[in-house]
Coordinates of C-alpha atoms in Angstrom, one line a residue:
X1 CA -96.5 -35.8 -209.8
X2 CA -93.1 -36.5 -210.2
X3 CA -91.5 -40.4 -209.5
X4 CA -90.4 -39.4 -206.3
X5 CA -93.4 -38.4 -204.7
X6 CA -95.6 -41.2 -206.6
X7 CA -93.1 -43.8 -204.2
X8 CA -93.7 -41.9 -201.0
X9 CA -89.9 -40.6 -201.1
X10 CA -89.4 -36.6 -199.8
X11 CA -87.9 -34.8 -202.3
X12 CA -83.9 -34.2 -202.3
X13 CA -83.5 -31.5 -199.4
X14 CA -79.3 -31.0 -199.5
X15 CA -79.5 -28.3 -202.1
X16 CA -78.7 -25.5 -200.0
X17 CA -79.7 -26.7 -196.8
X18 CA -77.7 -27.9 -193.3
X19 CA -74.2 -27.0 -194.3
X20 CA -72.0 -24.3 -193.0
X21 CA -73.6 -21.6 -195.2
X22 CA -76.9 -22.2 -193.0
X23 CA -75.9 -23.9 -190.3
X24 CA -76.2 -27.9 -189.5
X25 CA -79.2 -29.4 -187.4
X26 CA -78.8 -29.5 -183.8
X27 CA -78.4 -33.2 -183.1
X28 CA -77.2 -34.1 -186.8
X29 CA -74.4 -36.2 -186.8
X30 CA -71.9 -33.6 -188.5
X31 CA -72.5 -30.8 -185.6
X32 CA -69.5 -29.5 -184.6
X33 CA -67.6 -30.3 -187.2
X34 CA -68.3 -27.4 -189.7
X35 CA -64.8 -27.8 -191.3
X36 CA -65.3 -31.2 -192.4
X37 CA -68.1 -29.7 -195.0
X38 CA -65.3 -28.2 -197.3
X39 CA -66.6 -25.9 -199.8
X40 CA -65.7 -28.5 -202.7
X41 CA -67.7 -31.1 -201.0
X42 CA -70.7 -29.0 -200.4
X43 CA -70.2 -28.0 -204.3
X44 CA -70.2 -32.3 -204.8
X45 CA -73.1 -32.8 -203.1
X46 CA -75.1 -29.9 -204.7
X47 CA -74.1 -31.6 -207.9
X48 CA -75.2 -35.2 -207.0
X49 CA -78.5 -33.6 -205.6
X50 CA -79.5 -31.7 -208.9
X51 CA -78.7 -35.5 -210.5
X52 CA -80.4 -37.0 -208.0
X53 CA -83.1 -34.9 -209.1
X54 CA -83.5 -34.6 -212.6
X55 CA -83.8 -38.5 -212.6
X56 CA -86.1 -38.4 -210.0
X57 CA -84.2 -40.3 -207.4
X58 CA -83.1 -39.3 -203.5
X59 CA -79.4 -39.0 -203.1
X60 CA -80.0 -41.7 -200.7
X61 CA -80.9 -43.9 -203.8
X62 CA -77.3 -42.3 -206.0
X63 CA -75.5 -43.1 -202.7
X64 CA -76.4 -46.9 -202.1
X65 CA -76.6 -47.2 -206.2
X66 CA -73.3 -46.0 -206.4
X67 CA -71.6 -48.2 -203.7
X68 CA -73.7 -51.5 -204.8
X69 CA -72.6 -51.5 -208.3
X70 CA -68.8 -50.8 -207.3
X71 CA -67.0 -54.5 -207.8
X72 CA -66.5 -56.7 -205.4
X73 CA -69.3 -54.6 -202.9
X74 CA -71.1 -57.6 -201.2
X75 CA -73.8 -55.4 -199.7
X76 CA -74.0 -51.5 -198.6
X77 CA -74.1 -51.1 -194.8
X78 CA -75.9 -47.5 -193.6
X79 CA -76.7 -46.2 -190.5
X80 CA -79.7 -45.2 -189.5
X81 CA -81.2 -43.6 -186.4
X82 CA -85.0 -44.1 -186.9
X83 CA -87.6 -46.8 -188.5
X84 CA -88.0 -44.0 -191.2
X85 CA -84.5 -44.4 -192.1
X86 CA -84.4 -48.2 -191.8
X87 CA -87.7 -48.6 -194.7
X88 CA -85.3 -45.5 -197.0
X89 CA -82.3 -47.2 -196.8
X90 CA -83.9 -50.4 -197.5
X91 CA -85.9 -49.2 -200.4
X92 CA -83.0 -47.0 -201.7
X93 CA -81.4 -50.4 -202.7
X94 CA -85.1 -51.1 -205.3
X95 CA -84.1 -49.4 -208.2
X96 CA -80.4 -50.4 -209.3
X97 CA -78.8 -47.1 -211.3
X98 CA -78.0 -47.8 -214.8
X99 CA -74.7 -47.8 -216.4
X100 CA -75.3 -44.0 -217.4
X101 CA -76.0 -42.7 -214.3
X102 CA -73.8 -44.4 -212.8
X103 CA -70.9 -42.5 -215.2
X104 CA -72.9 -39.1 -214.6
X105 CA -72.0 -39.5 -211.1
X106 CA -68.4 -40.9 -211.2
X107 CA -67.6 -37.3 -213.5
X108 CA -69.1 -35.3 -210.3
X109 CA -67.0 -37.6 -207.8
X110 CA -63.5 -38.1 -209.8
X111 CA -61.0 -39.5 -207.7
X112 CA -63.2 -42.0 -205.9
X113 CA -61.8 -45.1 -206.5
X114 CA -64.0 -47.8 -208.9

């Protein structure tokens, strides 16, 4: 059982999923606004999800990693639309990344200011 499932966390489901090469969710908050998913974003996030992965973390977990360890960041605010989403983005925030995966990500994301 990988780390993920062993903390009750669904495995990392952007990898090919709800973007304009399959369509977005009815309801999700990027419907209707297909061109906003560039290709080189989609390519991004299909990167950050096979990290995500291979260190047995949600992108959810890279995401609020990420943003906490950038200085000066006081605390990550994230939306959330369910009580589901509330406990994820709240236990996303357990497990700070370390100093290597934090660079693994900032060479997928260049540009994105530290």
């Amino acid at each position: 059982m990988n780390d993920s499932a062993q903390h009750g966390r669904k495995p990392n489901s952007t990898r090919g999923h709800r973007t304009p090469r399959s369509g977005l969710p009815a309801g999700s908050r990027l419907e209707g606004r297909d061109s906003y998913l560039t290709e080189e974003r989609l390519d991004v996030v299909e990167a950050l999800a096979a990290i995500a992965e291979k260190h047995h973390r949600t992108v959810l977990e890279l995401a609020i990693g990420w943003l906490s360890a950038r200085p000066g960041c006081a605390s990550v605010i994230a939306g959330a639309t369910s009580p589901e989403q509330i406990r994820a983005n709240a236990a996303a925030g357990e497990r700070p990344l370390d100093a290597d995966l934090l660079a693994e990500i900032d060479a997928i994301a260049p540009g994105v200011p530290s």
